[in-house]
Short mmCIF file of C-alpha atoms and ligand atoms in Angstrom, two decimals:
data_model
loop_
_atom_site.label_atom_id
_atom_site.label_comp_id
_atom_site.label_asym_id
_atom_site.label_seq_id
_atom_site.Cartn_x
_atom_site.Cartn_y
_atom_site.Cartn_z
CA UNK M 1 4.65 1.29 66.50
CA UNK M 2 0.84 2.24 66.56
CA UNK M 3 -0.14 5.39 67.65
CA UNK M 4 -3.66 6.21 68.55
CA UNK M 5 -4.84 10.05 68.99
CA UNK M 6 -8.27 11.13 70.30
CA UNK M 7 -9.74 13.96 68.77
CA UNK M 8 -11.89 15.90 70.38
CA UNK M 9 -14.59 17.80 68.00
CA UNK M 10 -17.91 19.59 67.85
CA UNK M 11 -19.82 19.41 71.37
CA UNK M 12 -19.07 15.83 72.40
CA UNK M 13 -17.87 14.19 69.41
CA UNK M 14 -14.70 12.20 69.36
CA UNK M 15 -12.43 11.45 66.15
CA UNK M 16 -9.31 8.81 65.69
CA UNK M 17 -6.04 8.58 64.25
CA UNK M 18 -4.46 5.66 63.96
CA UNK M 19 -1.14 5.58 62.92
CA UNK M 20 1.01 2.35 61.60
CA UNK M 21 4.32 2.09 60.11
CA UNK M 22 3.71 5.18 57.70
CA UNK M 23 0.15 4.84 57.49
CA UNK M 24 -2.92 7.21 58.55
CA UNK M 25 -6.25 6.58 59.05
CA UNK M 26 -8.89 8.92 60.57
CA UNK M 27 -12.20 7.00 61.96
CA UNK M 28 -15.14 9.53 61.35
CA UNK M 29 -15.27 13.31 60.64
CA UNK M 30 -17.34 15.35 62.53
CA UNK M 31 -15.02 17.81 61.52
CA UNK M 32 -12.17 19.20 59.56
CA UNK M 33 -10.22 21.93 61.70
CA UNK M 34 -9.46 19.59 64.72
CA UNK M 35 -8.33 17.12 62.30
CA UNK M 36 -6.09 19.19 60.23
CA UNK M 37 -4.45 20.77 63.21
CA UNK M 38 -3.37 17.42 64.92
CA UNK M 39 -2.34 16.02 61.33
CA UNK M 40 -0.17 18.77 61.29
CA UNK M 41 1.13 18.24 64.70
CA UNK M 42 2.45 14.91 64.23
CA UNK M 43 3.68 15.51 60.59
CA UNK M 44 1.39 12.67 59.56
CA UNK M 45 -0.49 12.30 55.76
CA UNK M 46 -3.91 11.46 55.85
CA UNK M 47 -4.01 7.75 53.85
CA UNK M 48 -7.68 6.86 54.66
CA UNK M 49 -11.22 7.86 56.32
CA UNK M 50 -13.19 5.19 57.86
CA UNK M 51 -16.54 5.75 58.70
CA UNK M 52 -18.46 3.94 61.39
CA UNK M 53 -22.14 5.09 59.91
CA UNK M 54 -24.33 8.50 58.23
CA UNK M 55 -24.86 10.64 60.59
CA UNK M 56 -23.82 14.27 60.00
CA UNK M 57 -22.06 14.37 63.31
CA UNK M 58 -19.76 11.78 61.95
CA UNK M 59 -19.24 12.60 58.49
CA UNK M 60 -19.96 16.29 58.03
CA UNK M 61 -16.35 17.67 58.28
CA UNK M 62 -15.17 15.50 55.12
CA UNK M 63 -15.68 17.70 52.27
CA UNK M 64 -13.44 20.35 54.00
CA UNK M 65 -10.78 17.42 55.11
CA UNK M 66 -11.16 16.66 50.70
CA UNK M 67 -10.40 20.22 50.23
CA UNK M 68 -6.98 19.51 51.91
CA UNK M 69 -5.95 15.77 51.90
CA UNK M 70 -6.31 13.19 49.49
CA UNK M 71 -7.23 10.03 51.71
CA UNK M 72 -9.39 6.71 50.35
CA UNK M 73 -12.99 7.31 51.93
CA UNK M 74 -14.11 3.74 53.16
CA UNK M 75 -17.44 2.74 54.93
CA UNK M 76 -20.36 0.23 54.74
CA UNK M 77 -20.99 -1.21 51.35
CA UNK M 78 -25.18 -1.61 51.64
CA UNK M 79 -24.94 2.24 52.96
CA UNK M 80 -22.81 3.37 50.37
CA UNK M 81 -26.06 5.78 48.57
CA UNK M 82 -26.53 7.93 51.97
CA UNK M 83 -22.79 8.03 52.41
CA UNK M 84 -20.17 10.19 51.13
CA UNK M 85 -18.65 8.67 47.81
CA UNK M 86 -16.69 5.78 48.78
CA UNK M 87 -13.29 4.62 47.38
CA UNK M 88 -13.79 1.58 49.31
CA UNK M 89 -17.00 -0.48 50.37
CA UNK M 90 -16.82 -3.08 52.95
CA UNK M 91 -18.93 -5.92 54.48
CA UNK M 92 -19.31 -7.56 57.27
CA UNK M 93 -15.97 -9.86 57.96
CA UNK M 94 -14.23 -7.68 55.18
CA UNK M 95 -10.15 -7.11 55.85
CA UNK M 96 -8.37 -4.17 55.94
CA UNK M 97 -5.13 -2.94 56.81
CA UNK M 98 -4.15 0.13 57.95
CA UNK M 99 -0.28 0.14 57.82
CA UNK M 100 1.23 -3.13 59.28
CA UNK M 101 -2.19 -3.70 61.29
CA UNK M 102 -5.00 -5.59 60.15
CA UNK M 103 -8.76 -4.89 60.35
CA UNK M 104 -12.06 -6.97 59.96
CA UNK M 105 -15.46 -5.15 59.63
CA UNK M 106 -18.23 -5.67 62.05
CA UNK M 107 -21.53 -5.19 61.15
CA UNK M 108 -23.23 -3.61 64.66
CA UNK M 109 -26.96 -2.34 62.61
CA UNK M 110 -29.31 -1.15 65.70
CA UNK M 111 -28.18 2.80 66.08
CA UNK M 112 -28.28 2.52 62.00
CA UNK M 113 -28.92 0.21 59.76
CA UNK M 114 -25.31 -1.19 58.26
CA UNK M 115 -23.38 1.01 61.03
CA UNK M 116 -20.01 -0.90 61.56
CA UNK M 117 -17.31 -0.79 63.87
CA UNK M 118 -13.42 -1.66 62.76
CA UNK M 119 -11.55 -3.86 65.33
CA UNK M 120 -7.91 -4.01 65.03
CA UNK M 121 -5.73 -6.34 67.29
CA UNK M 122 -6.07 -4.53 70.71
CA UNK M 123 -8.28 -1.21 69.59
CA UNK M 124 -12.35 -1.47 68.26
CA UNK M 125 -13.69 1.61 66.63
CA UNK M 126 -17.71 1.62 67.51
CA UNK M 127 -18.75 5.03 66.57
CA UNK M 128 -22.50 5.16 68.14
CA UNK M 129 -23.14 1.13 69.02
CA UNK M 130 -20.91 0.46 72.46
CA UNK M 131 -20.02 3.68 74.20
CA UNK M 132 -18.53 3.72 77.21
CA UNK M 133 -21.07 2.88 80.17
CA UNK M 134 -23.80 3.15 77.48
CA UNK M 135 -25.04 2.43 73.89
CA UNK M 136 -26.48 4.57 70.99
CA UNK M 137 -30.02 5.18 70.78
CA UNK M 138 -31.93 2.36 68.40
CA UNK M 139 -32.98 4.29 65.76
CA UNK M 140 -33.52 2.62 62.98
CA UNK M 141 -32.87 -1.02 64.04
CA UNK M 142 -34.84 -2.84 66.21
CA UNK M 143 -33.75 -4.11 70.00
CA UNK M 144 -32.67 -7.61 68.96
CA UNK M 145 -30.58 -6.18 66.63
CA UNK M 146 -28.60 -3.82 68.69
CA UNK M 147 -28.43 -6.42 71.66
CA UNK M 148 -26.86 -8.89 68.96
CA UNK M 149 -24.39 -6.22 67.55
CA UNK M 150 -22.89 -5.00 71.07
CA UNK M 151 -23.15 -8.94 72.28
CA UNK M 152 -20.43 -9.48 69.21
CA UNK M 153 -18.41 -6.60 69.94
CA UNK M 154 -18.56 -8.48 73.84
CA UNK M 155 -16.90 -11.42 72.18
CA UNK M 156 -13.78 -9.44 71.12
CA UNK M 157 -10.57 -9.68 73.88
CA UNK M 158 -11.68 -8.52 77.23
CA UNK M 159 -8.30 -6.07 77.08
CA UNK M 160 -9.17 -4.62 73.60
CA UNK M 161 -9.95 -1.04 73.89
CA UNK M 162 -13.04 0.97 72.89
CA UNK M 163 -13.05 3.70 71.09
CA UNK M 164 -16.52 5.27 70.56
CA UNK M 165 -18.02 8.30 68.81
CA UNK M 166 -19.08 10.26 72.35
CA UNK M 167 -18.32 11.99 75.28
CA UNK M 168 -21.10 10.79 77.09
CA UNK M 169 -19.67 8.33 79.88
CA UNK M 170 -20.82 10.63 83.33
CA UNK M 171 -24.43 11.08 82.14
CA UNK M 172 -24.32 7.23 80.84
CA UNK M 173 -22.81 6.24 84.03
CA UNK M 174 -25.59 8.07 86.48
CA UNK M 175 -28.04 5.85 84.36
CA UNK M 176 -26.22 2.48 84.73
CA UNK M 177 -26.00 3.03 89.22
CA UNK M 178 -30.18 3.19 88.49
CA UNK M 179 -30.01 -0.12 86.84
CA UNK M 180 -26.67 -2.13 89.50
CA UNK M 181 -26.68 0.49 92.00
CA UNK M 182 -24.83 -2.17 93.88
CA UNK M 183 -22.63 -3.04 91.59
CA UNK M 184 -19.07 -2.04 92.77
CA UNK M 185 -16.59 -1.98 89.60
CA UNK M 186 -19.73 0.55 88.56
CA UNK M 187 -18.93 2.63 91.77
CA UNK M 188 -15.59 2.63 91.09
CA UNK M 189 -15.42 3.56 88.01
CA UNK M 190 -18.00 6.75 88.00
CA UNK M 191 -15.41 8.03 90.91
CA UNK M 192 -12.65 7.75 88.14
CA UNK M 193 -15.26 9.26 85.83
CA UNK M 194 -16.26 11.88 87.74
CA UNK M 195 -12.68 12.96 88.79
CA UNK M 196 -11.74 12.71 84.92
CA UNK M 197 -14.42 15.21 83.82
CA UNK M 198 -13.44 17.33 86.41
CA UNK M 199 -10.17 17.57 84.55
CA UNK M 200 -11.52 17.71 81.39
CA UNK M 201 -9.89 14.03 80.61
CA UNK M 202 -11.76 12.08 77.87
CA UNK M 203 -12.93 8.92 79.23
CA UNK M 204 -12.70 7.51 75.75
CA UNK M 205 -11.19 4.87 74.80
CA UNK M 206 -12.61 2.51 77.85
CA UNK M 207 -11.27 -1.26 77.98
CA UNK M 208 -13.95 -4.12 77.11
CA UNK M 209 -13.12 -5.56 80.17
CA UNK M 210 -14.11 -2.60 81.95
CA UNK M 211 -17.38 -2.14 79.95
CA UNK M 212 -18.35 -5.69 80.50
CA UNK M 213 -18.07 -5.25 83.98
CA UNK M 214 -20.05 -1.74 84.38
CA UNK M 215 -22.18 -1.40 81.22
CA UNK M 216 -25.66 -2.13 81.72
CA UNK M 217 -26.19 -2.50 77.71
CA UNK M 218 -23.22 -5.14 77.66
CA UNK M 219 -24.58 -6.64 80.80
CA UNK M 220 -28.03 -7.53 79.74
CA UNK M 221 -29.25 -11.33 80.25
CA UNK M 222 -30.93 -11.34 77.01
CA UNK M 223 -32.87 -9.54 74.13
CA UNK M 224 -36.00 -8.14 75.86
CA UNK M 225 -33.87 -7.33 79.02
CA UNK M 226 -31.65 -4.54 77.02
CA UNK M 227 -34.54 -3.55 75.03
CA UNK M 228 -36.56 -2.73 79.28
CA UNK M 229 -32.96 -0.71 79.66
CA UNK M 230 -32.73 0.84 76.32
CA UNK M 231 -36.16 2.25 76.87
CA UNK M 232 -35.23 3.18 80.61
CA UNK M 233 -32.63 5.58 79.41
CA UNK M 234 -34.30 6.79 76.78
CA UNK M 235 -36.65 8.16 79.06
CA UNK M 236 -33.52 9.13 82.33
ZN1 ZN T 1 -25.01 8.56 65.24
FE1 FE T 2 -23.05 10.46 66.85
#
């Protein structure tokens, strides 16, 4: 059975562990304490770290999660000098297997250069490229770029479900009504969003299906029509 817990960390940070006949993996490490404690919880071993890209928000708890667990670190082979020391470097269409379930690496470059995302048969791990209702910010990629990474994260089985790097689905959503505000699965869903936050539920993971049908990033006709939205909410 796969088991799949989201951890909460620093301000609106999310972590992942997925669980598989035995195995552990943790995707990203914003940090160690939150971690540790829901290792512990569940009795589990820490097998492997998988990181989606650099940032410190994403890898800066790992040299206290070293300090107590032994997992293989794994990330992006062409980012391996600005990450932390990898056991394993992957590339784009790489396998991997995380107890009985198999992975394949996705390059999604636009938030960073070489940022990936894992997808596993029914659960995608995008760190800051698709977020629910939104997108990371292009930072060092250009538009194109991001547009073609979230387009082949779009191609991926409409029930697979996303699990990204942020709690930032209410202010992402009050963007997307400027951009459809007649779209009605949008509606819809901020209502669930809105009534979630209230209860302090994470809205993360969000089905593709879901985002395909409410996310103006996913949504976009072409290149140049994300990059007018990208810019949009860089400036909401
Ligand atoms: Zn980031
Ligand atoms: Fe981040």
């Amino acid at each position: 059975m796969t088991e799949i817990l989201t951890i909460p960390c620093l301000a609106d940070n999310y972590a992942f562990l997925l669980h598989d006949n035995g195995t552990t993996a943790l995707i990203d490490a914003p940090e160690s304490a939150p971690v540790l404690a829901a290792l512990k919880a569940r009795g589990w071993n820490l097998d492997m770290v998988l990181l989606t890209h650099h940032h410190w928000d994403h890898v800066d708890g790992l040299p206290e999660l070293l300090a107590h667990t032994s997992p293989k670190i794994i990330g992006a082979a062409p980012d391996a000098h600005r990450l932390p020391k990898l056991d394993i470097a992957l590339n784009e269409g790489d396998e991997l297997a995380v107890g009985n379930l198999k992975g394949r690496v996705i390059d999604v470059s636009g938030h960073t250069i070489h940022h990936i995302a894992y997808a596993f048969p029914g659960a995608v791990f995008t760190g800051d490229s698709l977020m629910a209702l939104g997108c990371g910010r292009v930072f060092e990629g250009d538009m194109p770029m991001m547009y073609d990474s979230l387009q082949k994260l779009a191609t991926l089985p409409p029930d697979t479900m996303v699990y990204s790097g942020h709690e930032y689905t209410q202010a992402n959503g009050k963007f997307a009504q400027t951009i459809e505000p007649e779209n009605e699965a949008l509606q819809a869903r901020m209502a669930d969003v809105e009534r979630m936050r209230a209860a302090g539920v994470a809205t993360v993971p969000s089905l593709l299906a879901l985002e395909l049908a409410t996310n103006p990033f996913l949504r976009a006709r072409d290149a140049a029509a994300f990059a007018r939205i990208r810019r949009a909410k860089d400036n909401f």
